[in-house]
PDB file of C-alpha atoms in Angstrom:
ATOM      1  CA  MET A  18      23.220 -79.829 -43.371  1.00 64.00           C
ATOM      2  CA  ASN A  19      24.515 -81.923 -40.495  1.00 82.00           C
ATOM      3  CA  LEU A  20      23.720 -80.618 -37.044  1.00 90.00           C
ATOM      4  CA  PHE A  21      26.353 -80.535 -34.312  1.00 93.00           C
ATOM      5  CA  SER A  22      25.655 -81.543 -30.763  1.00 93.00           C
ATOM      6  CA  LYS A  23      25.676 -78.494 -28.517  1.00 94.00           C
ATOM      7  CA  GLU A  24      28.931 -79.661 -26.933  1.00 94.00           C
ATOM      8  CA  GLU A  25      30.592 -80.091 -30.324  1.00 95.00           C
ATOM      9  CA  ALA A  26      29.353 -76.649 -31.446  1.00 95.00           C
ATOM     10  CA  ARG A  27      30.682 -75.088 -28.225  1.00 95.00           C
ATOM     11  CA  ASN A  28      34.083 -76.734 -28.655  1.00 95.00           C
ATOM     12  CA  ARG A  29      34.393 -75.594 -32.271  1.00 95.00           C
ATOM     13  CA  LEU A  30      33.447 -72.009 -31.408  1.00 96.00           C
ATOM     14  CA  LYS A  31      35.801 -71.927 -28.411  1.00 96.00           C
ATOM     15  CA  ALA A  32      38.622 -73.063 -30.699  1.00 96.00           C
ATOM     16  CA  HIS A  33      37.941 -70.486 -33.448  1.00 96.00           C
ATOM     17  CA  LEU A  34      36.524 -67.348 -31.779  1.00 96.00           C
ATOM     18  CA  PRO A  35      39.780 -66.261 -30.077  1.00 95.00           C
ATOM     19  CA  ASN A  36      41.620 -66.307 -33.420  1.00 94.00           C
ATOM     20  CA  LEU A  37      39.139 -64.333 -35.518  1.00 95.00           C
ATOM     21  CA  PRO A  38      40.988 -61.890 -37.810  1.00 94.00           C
ATOM     22  CA  GLN A  39      39.717 -58.281 -37.854  1.00 94.00           C
ATOM     23  CA  ARG A  40      37.854 -58.830 -34.593  1.00 93.00           C
ATOM     24  CA  GLU A  41      38.166 -55.222 -33.368  1.00 91.00           C
ATOM     25  CA  GLU A  42      36.854 -53.905 -36.688  1.00 94.00           C
ATOM     26  CA  PHE A  43      33.922 -56.346 -36.585  1.00 96.00           C
ATOM     27  CA  GLU A  44      33.080 -55.415 -32.982  1.00 94.00           C
ATOM     28  CA  PHE A  45      33.186 -51.723 -33.896  1.00 91.00           C
ATOM     29  CA  ASN A  46      30.677 -52.389 -36.716  1.00 94.00           C
ATOM     30  CA  ILE A  47      28.458 -54.380 -34.340  1.00 95.00           C
ATOM     31  CA  ILE A  48      28.451 -51.488 -31.853  1.00 92.00           C
ATOM     32  CA  LYS A  49      27.542 -49.050 -34.651  1.00 92.00           C
ATOM     33  CA  LYS A  50      24.502 -51.218 -35.452  1.00 95.00           C
ATOM     34  CA  LEU A  51      23.567 -51.570 -31.773  1.00 94.00           C
ATOM     35  CA  PHE A  52      23.771 -47.897 -30.829  1.00 88.00           C
ATOM     36  CA  PRO A  53      20.600 -46.726 -32.674  1.00 92.00           C
ATOM     37  CA  LEU A  54      18.615 -49.529 -30.971  1.00 94.00           C
ATOM     38  CA  LEU A  55      19.463 -48.010 -27.570  1.00 91.00           C
ATOM     39  CA  SER A  56      17.559 -44.810 -28.340  1.00 90.00           C
ATOM     40  CA  GLY A  57      14.902 -44.028 -25.749  1.00 93.00           C
ATOM     41  CA  LYS A  58      15.880 -46.952 -23.500  1.00 94.00           C
ATOM     42  CA  LYS A  59      16.260 -46.060 -19.821  1.00 93.00           C
ATOM     43  CA  LYS A  60      17.088 -49.405 -18.142  1.00 95.00           C
ATOM     44  CA  ILE A  61      19.393 -51.751 -20.015  1.00 94.00           C
ATOM     45  CA  ILE A  62      20.765 -55.096 -18.932  1.00 96.00           C
ATOM     46  CA  SER A  63      24.176 -55.876 -20.400  1.00 94.00           C
ATOM     47  CA  TYR A  64      26.958 -58.358 -19.692  1.00 93.00           C
ATOM     48  CA  VAL A  65      30.675 -58.352 -19.022  1.00 89.00           C
ATOM     49  CA  PRO A  66      32.147 -60.364 -21.903  1.00 90.00           C
ATOM     50  CA  ASP A  67      34.785 -62.994 -21.942  1.00 90.00           C
ATOM     51  CA  LEU A  68      36.881 -61.055 -24.461  1.00 89.00           C
ATOM     52  CA  ASN A  69      38.106 -64.252 -26.139  1.00 92.00           C
ATOM     53  CA  LEU A  70      34.683 -65.769 -26.742  1.00 95.00           C
ATOM     54  CA  GLU A  71      31.974 -63.089 -26.671  1.00 95.00           C
ATOM     55  CA  VAL A  72      31.361 -59.838 -28.524  1.00 95.00           C
ATOM     56  CA  ASP A  73      32.466 -56.836 -26.465  1.00 90.00           C
ATOM     57  CA  VAL A  74      29.483 -54.502 -26.053  1.00 89.00           C
ATOM     58  CA  LEU A  75      30.899 -52.624 -23.050  1.00 83.00           C
ATOM     59  CA  PRO A  76      31.961 -49.569 -25.068  1.00 77.00           C
ATOM     60  CA  VAL A  77      28.324 -48.364 -25.015  1.00 77.00           C
ATOM     61  CA  THR A  78      27.988 -48.467 -21.225  1.00 70.00           C
ATOM     62  CA  GLU A  79      28.741 -45.814 -18.654  1.00 55.00           C
ATOM     63  CA  SER A  80      30.215 -48.308 -16.181  1.00 52.00           C
ATOM     64  CA  CYS A  81      32.822 -50.466 -17.891  1.00 55.00           C
ATOM     65  CA  PRO A  82      34.904 -52.577 -15.475  1.00 57.00           C
ATOM     66  CA  LEU A  83      37.548 -53.606 -18.015  1.00 55.00           C
ATOM     67  CA  PRO A  84      40.693 -51.617 -18.830  1.00 52.00           C
ATOM     68  CA  ARG A  85      40.714 -50.149 -22.348  1.00 47.00           C
ATOM     69  CA  SER A  86      43.534 -49.302 -24.708  1.00 43.00           C
ATOM     70  CA  VAL A  87      44.034 -45.614 -25.460  1.00 38.00           C
ATOM     71  CA  SER A  88      43.042 -46.105 -29.103  1.00 39.00           C
ATOM     72  CA  PHE A  89      39.698 -47.725 -28.218  1.00 40.00           C
ATOM     73  CA  ILE A  90      36.786 -45.708 -29.630  1.00 42.00           C
ATOM     74  CA  GLU A  91      33.877 -45.608 -27.233  1.00 43.00           C
ATOM     75  CA  PHE A  92      30.245 -44.831 -27.767  1.00 47.00           C
ATOM     76  CA  ARG A  93      28.388 -43.914 -24.609  1.00 59.00           C
ATOM     77  CA  HIS A  94      24.718 -44.255 -23.831  1.00 62.00           C
ATOM     78  CA  SER A  95      23.450 -42.711 -20.623  1.00 71.00           C
ATOM     79  CA  ALA A  96      20.841 -45.314 -19.675  1.00 83.00           C
ATOM     80  CA  LEU A  97      20.919 -46.987 -16.292  1.00 88.00           C
ATOM     81  CA  TRP A  98      23.049 -50.068 -16.908  1.00 89.00           C
ATOM     82  CA  TYR A  99      22.639 -53.344 -15.022  1.00 92.00           C
ATOM     83  CA  PHE A 100      24.916 -56.387 -15.114  1.00 92.00           C
ATOM     84  CA  PRO A 101      24.526 -60.060 -14.152  1.00 95.00           C
ATOM     85  CA  LYS A 102      25.579 -61.523 -10.848  1.00 95.00           C
ATOM     86  CA  VAL A 103      25.162 -65.189  -9.929  1.00 92.00           C
ATOM     87  CA  GLN A 104      23.228 -65.441  -6.665  1.00 91.00           C
ATOM     88  CA  ASN A 105      21.873 -68.726  -5.311  1.00 88.00           C
ATOM     89  CA  ASN A 106      22.404 -70.360  -8.734  1.00 85.00           C
ATOM     90  CA  ASP A 107      20.283 -67.693 -10.480  1.00 90.00           C
ATOM     91  CA  LEU A 108      21.112 -64.472 -12.293  1.00 93.00           C
ATOM     92  CA  VAL A 109      20.205 -61.130 -10.790  1.00 96.00           C
ATOM     93  CA  PHE A 110      20.916 -57.842 -12.543  1.00 97.00           C
ATOM     94  CA  ILE A 111      22.526 -55.111 -10.455  1.00 95.00           C
ATOM     95  CA  ARG A 112      23.486 -51.511 -11.138  1.00 91.00           C
ATOM     96  CA  PRO A 113      27.188 -51.444 -10.261  1.00 87.00           C
ATOM     97  CA  MET A 114      28.645 -49.234  -7.571  1.00 86.00           C
ATOM     98  CA  GLU A 115      31.781 -51.403  -7.520  1.00 85.00           C
ATOM     99  CA  TRP A 116      33.046 -54.542  -9.260  1.00 85.00           C
ATOM    100  CA  GLU A 117      34.386 -57.874  -8.017  1.00 88.00           C
ATOM    101  CA  LYS A 118      35.520 -61.102  -9.659  1.00 87.00           C
ATOM    102  CA  GLY A 119      32.680 -63.628  -9.711  1.00 84.00           C
ATOM    103  CA  ARG A 120      32.614 -67.362  -9.402  1.00 79.00           C
ATOM    104  CA  PHE A 121      33.373 -67.907 -13.121  1.00 77.00           C
ATOM    105  CA  GLY A 122      36.255 -65.414 -13.187  1.00 80.00           C
ATOM    106  CA  LEU A 123      34.194 -62.656 -14.841  1.00 81.00           C
ATOM    107  CA  TRP A 124      33.594 -59.247 -13.326  1.00 86.00           C
ATOM    108  CA  GLU A 125      30.307 -58.970 -11.416  1.00 90.00           C
ATOM    109  CA  PRO A 126      28.619 -55.855 -10.046  1.00 90.00           C
ATOM    110  CA  LYS A 127      28.334 -54.915  -6.395  1.00 89.00           C
ATOM    111  CA  GLY A 128      25.399 -52.667  -5.551  1.00 90.00           C
ATOM    112  CA  THR A 129      21.896 -52.584  -4.126  1.00 93.00           C
ATOM    113  CA  GLU A 130      19.749 -51.463  -7.078  1.00 94.00           C
ATOM    114  CA  GLU A 131      18.360 -54.410  -9.059  1.00 97.00           C
ATOM    115  CA  VAL A 132      16.193 -54.697 -12.157  1.00 97.00           C
ATOM    116  CA  THR A 133      14.246 -57.689 -13.447  1.00 96.00           C
ATOM    117  CA  VAL A 134      14.118 -58.721 -17.093  1.00 96.00           C
ATOM    118  CA  GLU A 135      10.472 -57.622 -17.104  1.00 96.00           C
ATOM    119  CA  GLU A 136      11.404 -54.122 -15.863  1.00 97.00           C
ATOM    120  CA  ALA A 137      14.322 -53.668 -18.276  1.00 97.00           C
ATOM    121  CA  ASP A 138      13.794 -51.863 -21.582  1.00 97.00           C
ATOM    122  CA  LEU A 139      16.496 -53.873 -23.372  1.00 97.00           C
ATOM    123  CA  ILE A 140      18.569 -56.979 -22.609  1.00 98.00           C
ATOM    124  CA  LEU A 141      21.966 -57.522 -24.243  1.00 97.00           C
ATOM    125  CA  VAL A 142      22.660 -61.255 -24.045  1.00 97.00           C
ATOM    126  CA  PRO A 143      26.062 -62.992 -24.206  1.00 95.00           C
ATOM    127  CA  SER A 144      26.516 -66.101 -26.316  1.00 95.00           C
ATOM    128  CA  LEU A 145      28.940 -68.305 -28.137  1.00 96.00           C
ATOM    129  CA  GLY A 146      26.641 -68.451 -31.168  1.00 96.00           C
ATOM    130  CA  PHE A 147      23.121 -68.822 -32.570  1.00 97.00           C
ATOM    131  CA  ASP A 148      21.287 -71.167 -34.866  1.00 97.00           C
ATOM    132  CA  LYS A 149      19.359 -70.042 -37.966  1.00 96.00           C
ATOM    133  CA  ASP A 150      16.172 -69.436 -35.927  1.00 96.00           C
ATOM    134  CA  GLY A 151      17.783 -67.250 -33.239  1.00 96.00           C
ATOM    135  CA  PHE A 152      18.250 -69.912 -30.569  1.00 96.00           C
ATOM    136  CA  ARG A 153      21.213 -69.135 -28.351  1.00 96.00           C
ATOM    137  CA  LEU A 154      24.178 -71.393 -27.709  1.00 95.00           C
ATOM    138  CA  GLY A 155      25.580 -70.436 -24.330  1.00 91.00           C
ATOM    139  CA  ARG A 156      28.241 -72.006 -22.180  1.00 86.00           C
ATOM    140  CA  GLY A 157      25.994 -74.697 -20.768  1.00 79.00           C
ATOM    141  CA  GLY A 158      25.054 -73.367 -17.328  1.00 82.00           C
ATOM    142  CA  GLY A 159      21.468 -72.476 -18.289  1.00 85.00           C
ATOM    143  CA  TYR A 160      21.480 -69.180 -16.369  1.00 92.00           C
ATOM    144  CA  TYR A 161      20.221 -67.062 -19.265  1.00 94.00           C
ATOM    145  CA  ASP A 162      17.857 -69.804 -20.498  1.00 92.00           C
ATOM    146  CA  ARG A 163      16.107 -69.751 -17.115  1.00 92.00           C
ATOM    147  CA  VAL A 164      15.892 -65.976 -16.725  1.00 94.00           C
ATOM    148  CA  LEU A 165      14.812 -65.322 -20.338  1.00 93.00           C
ATOM    149  CA  SER A 166      12.241 -68.123 -20.552  1.00 86.00           C
ATOM    150  CA  GLY A 167       9.195 -65.824 -20.546  1.00 81.00           C
ATOM    151  CA  LYS A 168       7.749 -64.855 -23.945  1.00 82.00           C
ATOM    152  CA  GLU A 169       7.208 -61.266 -22.730  1.00 86.00           C
ATOM    153  CA  VAL A 170      10.975 -60.613 -22.821  1.00 93.00           C
ATOM    154  CA  LEU A 171      11.676 -61.916 -26.352  1.00 94.00           C
ATOM    155  CA  GLY A 172      11.230 -58.504 -27.982  1.00 95.00           C
ATOM    156  CA  LYS A 173      13.733 -56.940 -25.563  1.00 97.00           C
ATOM    157  CA  THR A 174      16.595 -59.346 -26.247  1.00 98.00           C
ATOM    158  CA  ILE A 175      19.578 -58.764 -28.510  1.00 98.00           C
ATOM    159  CA  GLY A 176      22.453 -61.185 -29.036  1.00 98.00           C
ATOM    160  CA  PHE A 177      25.756 -60.682 -30.813  1.00 98.00           C
ATOM    161  CA  THR A 178      27.967 -62.811 -33.008  1.00 97.00           C
ATOM    162  CA  PHE A 179      30.208 -62.638 -36.046  1.00 98.00           C
ATOM    163  CA  SER A 180      28.973 -63.371 -39.584  1.00 97.00           C
ATOM    164  CA  LYS A 181      31.633 -66.037 -40.059  1.00 96.00           C
ATOM    165  CA  PHE A 182      30.030 -68.055 -37.230  1.00 96.00           C
ATOM    166  CA  PHE A 183      26.354 -67.396 -37.969  1.00 97.00           C
ATOM    167  CA  PRO A 184      24.358 -69.519 -38.058  1.00 96.00           C
ATOM    168  CA  VAL A 185      25.782 -72.396 -36.024  1.00 96.00           C
ATOM    169  CA  PRO A 186      24.176 -75.684 -37.094  1.00 95.00           C
ATOM    170  CA  PHE A 187      23.204 -77.165 -33.722  1.00 94.00           C
ATOM    171  CA  LEU A 188      20.007 -78.749 -32.484  1.00 90.00           C
ATOM    172  CA  PRO A 189      18.430 -76.567 -29.766  1.00 91.00           C
ATOM    173  CA  GLU A 190      16.845 -78.228 -26.777  1.00 90.00           C
ATOM    174  CA  THR A 191      13.430 -77.307 -25.382  1.00 89.00           C
ATOM    175  CA  HIS A 192      14.906 -75.143 -22.610  1.00 89.00           C
ATOM    176  CA  ASP A 193      17.145 -73.075 -24.948  1.00 91.00           C
ATOM    177  CA  CYS A 194      16.059 -69.466 -25.279  1.00 92.00           C
ATOM    178  CA  LYS A 195      15.421 -67.705 -28.555  1.00 95.00           C
ATOM    179  CA  LEU A 196      16.365 -64.034 -28.894  1.00 97.00           C
ATOM    180  CA  GLY A 197      14.448 -61.274 -30.610  1.00 97.00           C
ATOM    181  CA  LYS A 198      17.397 -59.854 -32.548  1.00 97.00           C
ATOM    182  CA  ILE A 199      20.947 -60.854 -33.380  1.00 98.00           C
ATOM    183  CA  ILE A 200      23.534 -58.348 -34.559  1.00 98.00           C
ATOM    184  CA  THR A 201      26.583 -59.263 -36.625  1.00 98.00           C
ATOM    185  CA  GLU A 202      29.065 -56.890 -38.215  1.00 97.00           C
ATOM    186  CA  SER A 203      27.120 -57.188 -41.462  1.00 97.00           C
ATOM    187  CA  GLY A 204      23.529 -56.809 -40.281  1.00 97.00           C
ATOM    188  CA  VAL A 205      20.684 -57.006 -37.786  1.00 97.00           C
ATOM    189  CA  HIS A 206      18.623 -60.221 -37.900  1.00 97.00           C
ATOM    190  CA  SER A 207      15.125 -60.205 -36.371  1.00 97.00           C
ATOM    191  CA  PHE A 208      13.378 -63.312 -34.998  1.00 95.00           C
ATOM    192  CA  LEU A 209      10.246 -61.609 -33.690  1.00 89.00           C
ATOM    193  CA  ASP A 210       7.862 -63.091 -36.290  1.00 71.00           C
TER     194      ASP A 210
END
């Protein structure tokens, strides 16, 4: 199998992800597989998705900043939810009291309560895709690669993608982070071995 460069893989995913048929149905099935994994978790880091490119996991949170259609079915988990904010070129995770548009046009939390990846019970990680070994293909900024670089957080990380785009044949670089689990609409894949 030929491997794509990371840039080529990103471009292909950005071209195809927004046009995925049955996307809402697939996301609903992903959420159904995620929800049991939240059991017993008290502090969860999540993300605010780019709805064209990333799987929408916000239906499980208590503090969703995005407007929802009336027909949207929501699961709710009552953990303390924390979301990423870019500060001084690093990610911090804040429990939202309010929301504001961040530097990349995504919603970011405003608040004073922070959690580190070490303190969190679970970390839901955004991505464009993953390779066969669970290495994440992000947007290229390296924010998540830096914050998730410690081996002690691997077992807390879950990424999300669609079966049609998993795995993505790209060559990971040494700084790319590997996740513990990846959920698609058809299953949960573990990379903890």
